[in-house]
Short mmCIF file of C-alpha atoms in Angstrom, two decimals:
data_model
loop_
_atom_site.label_atom_id
_atom_site.label_comp_id
_atom_site.label_asym_id
_atom_site.label_seq_id
_atom_site.Cartn_x
_atom_site.Cartn_y
_atom_site.Cartn_z
CA MET P 4 117.31 108.02 120.34
CA ALA P 5 114.23 110.00 120.38
CA GLU P 6 111.15 108.80 122.36
CA GLU P 7 108.14 107.78 119.84
CA HIS P 8 105.15 110.28 120.80
CA ASP P 9 101.68 108.67 121.67
CA GLU P 10 99.24 110.40 118.38
CA LEU P 11 102.22 109.09 116.31
CA ASN P 12 102.18 105.35 118.01
CA MET P 13 97.88 105.75 117.69
CA ARG P 14 97.70 106.57 114.09
CA ARG P 15 101.38 103.67 113.08
CA ARG P 16 98.82 101.21 115.11
CA LYS P 17 96.20 101.83 113.36
CA ARG P 18 98.01 101.73 109.84
CA GLU P 19 98.56 98.06 111.64
CA GLU P 20 95.68 96.53 112.89
CA LEU P 21 94.44 97.64 108.91
CA ARG P 22 96.78 96.26 107.50
CA GLN P 23 96.81 92.68 109.42
CA LYS P 24 93.40 92.42 108.68
CA GLN P 25 93.51 93.20 105.14
CA ARG P 26 96.51 90.31 105.37
CA ARG P 27 94.10 88.04 107.06
CA GLU P 28 91.03 87.96 104.94
CA GLN P 29 94.08 87.54 102.62
CA ARG P 30 95.43 84.75 104.25
CA ARG P 31 91.51 83.01 104.54
CA LEU P 32 91.12 83.88 100.57
CA ARG P 33 94.48 81.16 99.77
CA ILE P 34 93.50 79.16 102.32
CA THR P 35 90.41 78.37 101.18
CA LEU P 36 91.05 78.66 97.11
CA ILE P 37 94.49 76.17 97.75
CA ALA P 38 91.54 73.78 100.35
CA ALA P 39 89.03 74.43 96.88
CA ALA P 40 91.89 73.24 94.53
CA VAL P 41 92.85 70.16 96.22
CA VAL P 42 89.10 68.78 96.47
CA LEU P 43 88.70 69.59 93.08
CA LEU P 44 92.11 67.61 91.90
CA GLY P 45 90.65 64.46 94.78
CA CYS P 46 87.46 64.72 92.77
CA ALA P 47 89.09 64.69 89.47
CA ALA P 48 91.31 61.50 90.80
CA GLY P 49 88.37 59.70 92.32
CA ILE P 50 86.36 59.86 88.90
CA PHE P 51 89.26 58.62 86.88
CA PHE P 52 89.84 55.87 89.56
CA ILE P 53 86.57 55.12 89.48
CA ALA P 54 86.13 54.78 85.35
CA ARG P 55 89.55 52.48 85.43
CA SER P 56 87.87 50.47 87.92
CA SER P 57 85.18 50.32 86.65
CA GLN P 58 86.47 49.01 83.06
CA THR P 59 88.45 46.66 84.88
CA LYS P 60 86.88 45.16 86.93
CA SER P 61 84.30 44.54 84.19
CA VAL P 62 86.18 42.75 81.97
CA GLN P 63 88.07 40.68 84.57
CA THR P 64 85.48 40.16 87.57
CA GLY P 65 82.41 41.81 86.97
CA ALA P 66 82.52 42.51 90.16
CA PRO P 67 80.14 45.88 91.68
CA LEU P 68 82.14 49.27 91.90
CA GLN P 69 83.64 50.13 95.29
CA THR P 70 85.12 53.70 95.84
CA THR P 71 86.72 55.14 98.78
CA ALA P 72 88.34 58.98 98.96
CA PRO P 73 91.80 59.08 98.09
CA ALA P 74 93.08 59.23 102.45
CA THR P 75 96.32 61.15 101.84
CA ARG P 76 94.52 64.34 100.45
CA PRO P 77 93.53 66.19 103.76
CA ASN P 78 96.69 65.83 105.39
CA GLN P 79 98.61 67.32 102.08
CA THR P 80 96.27 70.02 102.77
CA GLU P 81 97.30 70.60 105.78
CA ALA P 82 100.97 70.00 105.13
CA THR P 83 100.47 72.43 102.57
CA GLN P 84 98.95 75.02 104.43
CA ALA P 85 101.35 74.24 106.98
CA THR P 86 104.69 74.83 104.93
CA THR P 87 102.60 77.97 103.17
CA SER P 88 101.72 79.76 106.72
CA ARG P 89 105.24 79.25 107.90
CA GLN P 90 106.87 80.96 104.40
CA ARG P 91 104.68 83.89 104.67
CA ASN P 92 105.74 84.36 108.49
CA THR P 93 109.34 84.79 107.69
CA GLN P 94 108.43 88.18 105.44
CA THR P 95 107.55 91.13 106.86
CA VAL P 96 106.88 94.41 104.54
CA ILE P 97 106.54 97.69 105.26
CA HIS P 98 106.31 100.91 103.65
CA ILE P 99 107.86 104.39 103.51
CA LYS P 100 106.58 106.75 102.10
CA ALA P 101 108.51 110.52 101.05
CA ALA P 102 107.54 114.10 99.76
CA GLY P 103 110.49 117.02 98.79
CA ASP P 104 110.17 120.52 100.32
CA LEU P 105 107.53 122.03 102.17
CA ASN P 106 108.64 125.50 101.33
CA ILE P 107 107.29 128.28 104.13
CA THR P 108 106.07 131.65 101.88
CA ASN P 109 103.53 133.86 101.74
CA LYS P 110 101.43 132.12 99.40
CA VAL P 111 101.74 128.31 101.48
CA VAL P 112 100.75 130.10 104.58
CA GLU P 113 98.01 132.18 102.63
CA SER P 114 96.19 129.11 101.98
CA GLY P 115 95.41 128.34 105.03
CA LEU P 116 93.67 131.24 106.01
CA ALA P 117 89.70 130.32 107.24
CA ALA P 118 87.50 132.44 109.14
CA THR P 119 88.45 131.65 112.51
CA GLY P 120 92.83 131.55 112.04
CA TYR P 121 94.46 128.77 109.70
CA ASP P 122 93.16 125.57 108.52
CA TYR P 123 95.28 123.42 106.10
CA THR P 124 93.12 120.20 106.00
CA GLN P 125 91.90 121.62 102.10
CA ALA P 126 95.41 122.32 101.57
CA PHE P 127 96.47 119.04 102.07
CA MET P 128 93.19 117.29 101.85
CA ASP P 129 93.42 115.71 98.35
CA VAL P 130 97.26 114.09 98.75
CA ALA P 131 96.17 112.75 102.33
CA PRO P 132 95.08 109.35 101.44
CA VAL P 133 98.75 108.98 99.88
CA LEU P 134 100.74 110.05 102.77
CA ALA P 135 98.71 108.28 105.03
CA ASP P 136 98.62 105.11 103.80
CA ALA P 137 102.26 104.26 104.94
CA ASP P 138 103.89 102.90 107.46
CA LEU P 139 105.68 106.08 107.84
CA THR P 140 105.49 109.45 105.96
CA VAL P 141 108.40 111.62 105.64
CA LEU P 142 108.72 115.15 104.79
CA ASN P 143 111.14 118.66 104.46
CA PHE P 144 109.96 121.02 106.39
CA GLU P 145 111.63 123.96 105.14
CA GLY P 146 110.61 127.10 107.51
CA ASN P 147 110.14 128.00 111.05
CA ILE P 148 107.44 128.01 114.02
CA CYS P 149 108.55 131.54 115.85
CA GLY P 150 105.23 133.41 115.23
CA GLU P 151 104.06 136.37 113.82
CA PRO P 152 104.44 137.80 111.18
CA TYR P 153 104.14 134.87 108.32
CA GLY P 154 105.64 134.17 105.08
CA THR P 155 107.93 134.78 103.23
CA GLU P 156 110.44 137.13 105.09
CA ARG P 157 110.58 134.85 108.04
CA ALA P 158 109.96 131.61 106.78
CA SER P 159 107.70 131.30 109.64
CA ALA P 160 104.20 129.25 109.46
CA PRO P 161 101.49 129.24 112.11
CA ARG P 162 101.50 125.69 114.01
CA GLU P 163 98.42 124.79 112.41
CA ILE P 164 100.31 123.91 108.97
CA LEU P 165 102.15 121.37 111.29
CA GLN P 166 98.85 119.53 112.58
CA GLY P 167 97.72 120.20 109.09
CA LEU P 168 100.48 117.73 107.87
CA ARG P 169 99.88 115.50 110.98
CA SER P 170 96.38 114.86 110.11
CA ALA P 171 97.14 114.21 106.55
CA GLY P 172 99.39 110.87 107.62
CA VAL P 173 102.85 112.76 108.10
CA ASP P 174 104.72 110.95 111.00
CA LEU P 175 108.24 112.92 110.64
CA VAL P 176 109.79 115.62 108.88
CA GLN P 177 113.15 116.78 108.37
CA THR P 178 114.27 119.63 110.01
CA ALA P 179 118.30 119.99 109.08
CA ASN P 180 117.73 122.17 105.90
CA SER P 181 118.45 126.03 104.76
CA TYR P 182 115.95 127.26 107.49
CA SER P 183 117.48 125.46 110.85
CA ILE P 184 118.59 128.44 111.88
CA PHE P 185 116.97 131.33 110.20
CA ASN P 186 115.48 133.08 112.92
CA GLY P 187 118.49 132.13 114.81
CA LEU P 188 118.87 129.20 117.43
CA ILE P 189 115.54 130.58 119.32
CA GLY P 190 113.47 129.92 116.46
CA MET P 191 114.93 126.69 115.69
CA THR P 192 114.57 125.84 119.45
CA SER P 193 110.46 127.12 118.33
CA THR P 194 110.40 125.31 115.75
CA LEU P 195 111.05 121.71 117.20
CA ARG P 196 108.93 122.40 120.03
CA ALA P 197 106.16 122.57 117.28
CA VAL P 198 107.08 119.91 115.98
CA GLU P 199 107.00 117.92 119.08
CA GLU P 200 103.34 118.94 120.25
CA ALA P 201 101.77 118.66 116.56
CA GLY P 202 102.30 115.05 117.27
CA LEU P 203 105.27 114.86 114.57
CA GLN P 204 109.35 113.13 115.02
CA GLY P 205 111.93 115.99 114.28
CA VAL P 206 115.01 114.92 111.88
CA GLY P 207 118.02 116.02 112.10
CA ALA P 208 117.95 119.01 114.29
CA PHE P 209 118.22 119.53 117.90
CA ALA P 210 117.06 121.85 120.44
CA SER P 211 120.58 121.68 122.72
CA ASP P 212 123.27 120.07 122.82
CA ALA P 213 121.57 117.31 125.88
CA ASP P 214 119.06 116.50 123.33
CA TYR P 215 121.73 116.06 121.06
CA ARG P 216 123.70 113.83 123.08
CA LYS P 217 120.88 112.37 124.07
CA SER P 218 119.65 111.55 120.44
CA GLY P 219 123.15 110.71 118.78
CA GLY P 220 121.84 112.44 115.60
CA TYR P 221 119.70 110.05 114.57
CA THR P 222 116.14 108.53 115.05
CA ILE P 223 114.99 105.12 115.35
CA VAL P 224 111.34 104.07 114.75
CA GLU P 225 110.07 100.76 115.17
CA VAL P 226 107.41 99.58 112.74
CA GLN P 227 105.86 95.72 112.80
CA GLY P 228 109.10 94.28 114.50
CA VAL P 229 111.22 96.77 111.39
CA LYS P 230 113.53 98.43 113.01
CA VAL P 231 113.94 101.45 111.24
CA ALA P 232 117.10 104.28 111.29
CA PHE P 233 116.20 107.96 110.01
CA VAL P 234 119.56 110.36 109.79
CA ALA P 235 119.08 113.67 108.05
CA PHE P 236 121.92 115.77 106.92
CA THR P 237 122.15 119.39 105.43
CA LYS P 238 124.82 121.22 103.31
CA GLY P 239 124.58 124.10 104.52
CA LEU P 240 122.04 126.57 106.85
CA GLY P 241 121.60 129.66 104.19
CA GLY P 242 125.00 130.70 104.29
CA MET P 243 125.14 131.18 108.10
CA GLY P 244 127.28 129.93 110.93
CA MET P 245 126.18 127.82 114.24
CA PRO P 246 127.05 130.21 117.24
CA SER P 247 130.22 129.10 118.67
CA GLY P 248 129.72 125.85 120.64
CA SER P 249 126.68 124.81 118.56
CA ASP P 250 127.76 123.11 116.28
CA ASN P 251 126.43 119.72 116.81
CA LEU P 252 123.12 121.13 117.04
CA VAL P 253 122.50 120.54 113.02
CA ASN P 254 123.83 117.28 111.09
CA LEU P 255 125.93 119.19 108.37
CA LEU P 256 127.29 117.43 105.29
CA TYR P 257 130.39 119.87 104.74
CA GLU P 258 132.97 121.06 107.12
CA ASP P 259 132.80 124.55 104.57
CA TYR P 260 129.22 124.72 105.40
CA ASP P 261 128.94 128.79 105.24
CA SER P 262 130.89 129.14 102.39
CA THR P 263 131.87 126.62 99.63
CA TYR P 264 130.72 123.21 100.40
CA ARG P 265 133.95 121.07 99.03
CA THR P 266 134.86 119.60 101.63
CA ILE P 267 132.85 116.83 102.62
CA ALA P 268 132.35 116.25 106.68
CA LYS P 269 133.50 112.83 106.81
CA ASP P 270 134.64 112.36 110.44
CA ALA P 271 131.25 113.91 111.58
CA ILE P 272 128.99 111.61 109.00
CA THR P 273 130.79 108.29 110.06
CA LYS P 274 130.43 109.11 113.45
CA THR P 275 126.90 109.81 113.60
CA LEU P 276 126.49 106.42 111.30
CA ASP P 277 128.56 104.38 113.47
CA ARG P 278 126.28 105.56 116.63
CA VAL P 279 123.22 104.26 114.36
CA ASN P 280 124.92 100.86 113.19
CA ALA P 281 125.93 99.72 117.22
CA GLN P 282 121.93 100.14 117.19
CA LYS P 283 121.56 97.51 115.41
CA PRO P 284 118.94 98.61 113.06
CA ASP P 285 117.36 96.42 110.03
CA ILE P 286 117.60 99.65 107.53
CA VAL P 287 119.23 103.22 107.23
CA VAL P 288 117.52 105.81 105.58
CA ALA P 289 119.34 109.21 105.13
CA LEU P 290 117.56 112.57 104.06
CA LEU P 291 119.71 114.63 102.38
CA HIS P 292 119.35 118.29 101.95
CA TRP P 293 121.88 118.90 98.99
CA GLY P 294 122.69 119.88 95.11
CA SER P 295 122.15 123.31 94.17
CA GLU P 296 118.62 125.20 93.71
CA TYR P 297 116.92 124.94 90.01
CA ASN P 298 119.55 122.63 88.91
CA ASP P 299 119.47 118.89 87.21
CA VAL P 300 123.55 118.43 87.74
CA ILE P 301 124.30 116.05 89.76
CA SER P 302 127.78 116.69 91.41
CA ASP P 303 130.95 115.06 92.07
CA SER P 304 130.47 115.91 95.78
CA GLN P 305 127.20 114.19 95.58
CA LYS P 306 127.79 110.52 93.76
CA ASN P 307 131.37 110.70 96.83
CA ILE P 308 128.64 111.42 99.25
CA VAL P 309 126.03 108.39 98.49
CA SER P 310 129.74 106.11 98.27
CA LEU P 311 130.58 107.15 101.88
CA LEU P 312 126.94 106.55 103.53
CA GLN P 313 125.90 103.61 101.24
CA LYS P 314 129.76 102.27 102.64
CA ASN P 315 128.43 103.16 106.19
CA GLY P 316 125.31 101.27 106.45
CA VAL P 317 123.03 103.63 104.76
CA ASP P 318 120.47 102.01 102.27
CA VAL P 319 117.85 104.30 101.15
CA ILE P 320 118.79 108.11 100.59
CA LEU P 321 116.31 111.00 100.34
CA GLY P 322 117.11 114.34 98.79
CA THR P 323 115.42 117.28 98.84
CA HIS P 324 117.02 121.58 98.36
CA PRO P 325 116.55 121.48 94.32
CA HIS P 326 112.47 122.09 94.16
CA LEU P 327 112.75 119.78 91.32
CA VAL P 328 112.14 116.54 90.63
CA GLN P 329 115.77 114.55 90.09
CA GLN P 330 116.54 111.26 88.86
CA VAL P 331 116.42 107.52 90.72
CA GLU P 332 119.10 104.94 91.69
CA TYR P 333 117.37 101.86 92.71
CA ASP P 334 119.52 98.32 92.65
CA PRO P 335 117.03 95.64 93.07
CA LEU P 336 119.95 92.83 94.14
CA THR P 337 121.81 95.47 96.92
CA GLY P 338 118.00 97.01 97.50
CA LYS P 339 120.03 100.76 97.77
CA PHE P 340 117.69 103.41 96.62
CA VAL P 341 118.37 106.59 95.60
CA ALA P 342 116.76 109.47 95.38
CA TYR P 343 118.90 112.60 94.50
CA SER P 344 115.51 115.14 95.01
CA LEU P 345 112.35 115.09 95.05
CA GLY P 346 111.11 118.17 94.03
CA ASP P 347 108.51 120.81 95.68
CA PHE P 348 105.98 119.17 98.05
CA PHE P 349 104.29 122.49 98.28
CA GLY P 350 105.26 126.10 97.79
CA ASP P 351 104.74 128.72 95.16
CA ALA P 352 105.30 127.29 91.90
CA VAL P 353 106.09 129.81 90.40
CA ARG P 354 109.56 128.27 88.66
CA GLY P 355 109.64 125.92 85.81
CA GLY P 356 109.58 122.44 86.46
CA SER P 357 108.82 122.99 91.25
CA ASN P 358 104.97 122.95 90.45
CA TYR P 359 105.50 119.07 90.45
CA SER P 360 107.08 117.11 92.08
CA ILE P 361 106.70 113.03 93.65
CA ILE P 362 105.27 111.57 96.69
CA VAL P 363 108.14 108.22 96.68
CA ASP P 364 106.82 104.68 97.78
CA LEU P 365 109.29 102.01 99.25
CA GLU P 366 108.46 98.78 99.70
CA ILE P 367 110.84 97.78 102.22
CA THR P 368 111.15 94.14 103.17
CA LYS P 369 112.40 92.09 106.18
CA ASP P 370 113.59 88.21 105.94
CA THR P 371 113.72 86.64 109.10
CA ASP P 372 115.51 83.22 107.15
CA THR P 373 117.94 85.31 105.44
CA GLY P 374 118.38 87.71 107.93
CA SER P 375 118.42 91.09 105.30
CA THR P 376 116.46 93.78 105.21
CA ARG P 377 116.17 96.17 101.58
CA VAL P 378 114.11 97.82 99.83
CA THR P 379 112.02 94.98 97.23
CA ASP P 380 110.23 97.38 95.04
CA TRP P 381 109.48 101.05 94.91
CA SER P 382 106.67 103.64 92.83
CA TYR P 383 105.40 107.18 93.40
CA THR P 384 102.46 109.09 92.83
CA PRO P 385 103.20 112.51 90.75
CA ILE P 386 101.47 115.40 92.55
CA TYR P 387 100.75 119.35 91.64
CA THR P 388 100.63 122.53 93.13
CA LEU P 389 97.33 124.11 92.19
CA THR P 390 97.85 127.88 92.26
CA GLU P 391 94.81 130.05 92.98
CA THR P 392 94.48 130.45 89.16
CA GLU P 393 94.77 127.47 88.31
CA CYS P 394 91.42 126.02 90.16
CA ASP P 395 88.51 127.28 92.39
CA GLY P 396 90.77 130.22 93.88
CA TYR P 397 92.48 127.80 96.48
CA ARG P 398 95.93 127.00 96.68
CA ARG P 399 96.34 123.34 97.40
CA VAL P 400 98.85 120.23 96.95
CA VAL P 401 97.01 116.99 94.47
CA ARG P 402 97.38 114.02 92.47
CA ILE P 403 97.94 114.62 89.30
CA ARG P 404 95.90 112.02 87.59
CA GLU P 405 93.36 112.05 89.42
CA ALA P 406 92.98 115.55 88.57
CA MET P 407 93.11 114.49 84.65
CA ALA P 408 90.51 112.81 85.05
CA ALA P 409 88.37 114.69 87.15
CA TYR P 410 88.53 117.45 84.16
CA GLU P 411 88.39 115.20 81.37
CA GLY P 412 85.08 113.68 83.45
CA ASN P 413 83.96 117.84 83.62
CA PHE P 414 83.64 117.76 87.26
CA VAL P 415 82.54 121.01 88.99
CA ASP P 416 85.58 121.56 90.36
CA LYS P 417 87.88 120.66 87.57
CA VAL P 418 91.33 122.62 86.87
CA THR P 419 92.08 124.84 83.89
CA LYS P 420 92.72 123.85 80.07
CA GLU P 421 95.67 125.28 81.04
CA CYS P 422 96.14 123.72 83.94
CA TYR P 423 95.79 120.29 82.18
CA ASP P 424 98.20 120.78 79.35
CA ALA P 425 100.50 121.93 82.10
CA MET P 426 100.03 118.27 83.74
CA THR P 427 100.09 116.41 80.87
CA LYS P 428 103.42 117.94 80.23
CA ALA P 429 104.42 117.03 84.16
CA LEU P 430 103.74 113.74 83.38
CA THR P 431 106.34 113.64 80.67
CA ARG P 432 108.99 115.29 82.41
CA ILE P 433 109.33 113.26 85.99
CA THR P 434 109.51 110.06 83.56
CA GLU P 435 112.14 111.84 81.70
CA ARG P 436 113.29 113.15 84.70
CA LEU P 437 113.17 110.26 87.31
CA LYS P 438 116.11 108.28 84.38
CA GLY P 439 118.13 111.57 84.41
CA GLU P 440 117.26 112.73 80.73
#
């Protein structure tokens, strides 16, 4: 099992402390409201009792009125508060957020150019409040950190891009994808080391066989008492094959991962999930780099993989690779959740549909009374990759609705009219794509 990093833990603890403070304030407010309601009810009952007694005694005896407050009300209030407190304490709610592909290209690298080197703060600034407002946040890092030259040709980026992700609130990055070994095992090892040094947790690829055996092929993170297991698989490695004796270093969905993608690696997948389940996690999240690029078709092979994973304990499937938003399937009864593709989080945004995507927010509830943990709700934030000509010359990721509101409010750094129209269309297409339309 991979060790958690100090910075990852520190950010997570701060978010937990903030949420606990909010819960305490909400609890105090609810208790105050309950107490106020009980007092009002008691007053109303007392007034009614006095009025009724006055009428009765005046007629029967003419005796002076004597009023006594109901003795049972305070005890009832305490019992109600205690019961409510016990009910609340049986459930723990956490949020996991996920974004799609971060593609390392010339334009993406150049978006971080600064006077003193590279700085990606501005590239992720607008979506940082979304990414950071979760217990755990994950995305797919599709590239390498293996030195210059940077850009498309080697899919290599400066280390500062990982630091930018960390500062924006990302906790885990999927490293099992088409670019895992794009620069050989040396490039992969360098990337995984950089991920760790940035305070992030990589998922799905391993620097050595010893690391693979130590991790078991998965990562477990515990947050607020909820044990979350992450496992990542890729359909292939960009047509490349792993060197002999290194097959375990990247989790693969297919046995023929370097050619036709027809034979699902059932034994390898099942064995990994068996090891995951042996750790008794509360919930299992699978990050899958699969499907076909720029294609909306969900293949029979993908559906078979979904079935295989769910039968072996996977609760959540988060897909990447097609560069387009694809349909989401959610069963509120079982809590099973499948997002076939979250789209491109940040990239060139040249191909149609790749300039917008979503950050999905999963509400996960652990109920100690029933012993169940499942996805109890979900939502998403639509995002858009602004190109250099659509705003103020800086390529960056923005929230669509907020950017549109800035345009409508005639803000100084508003997007162009053409970009506003494109965002309007993107909102409609995201809704349609999530439904599989």
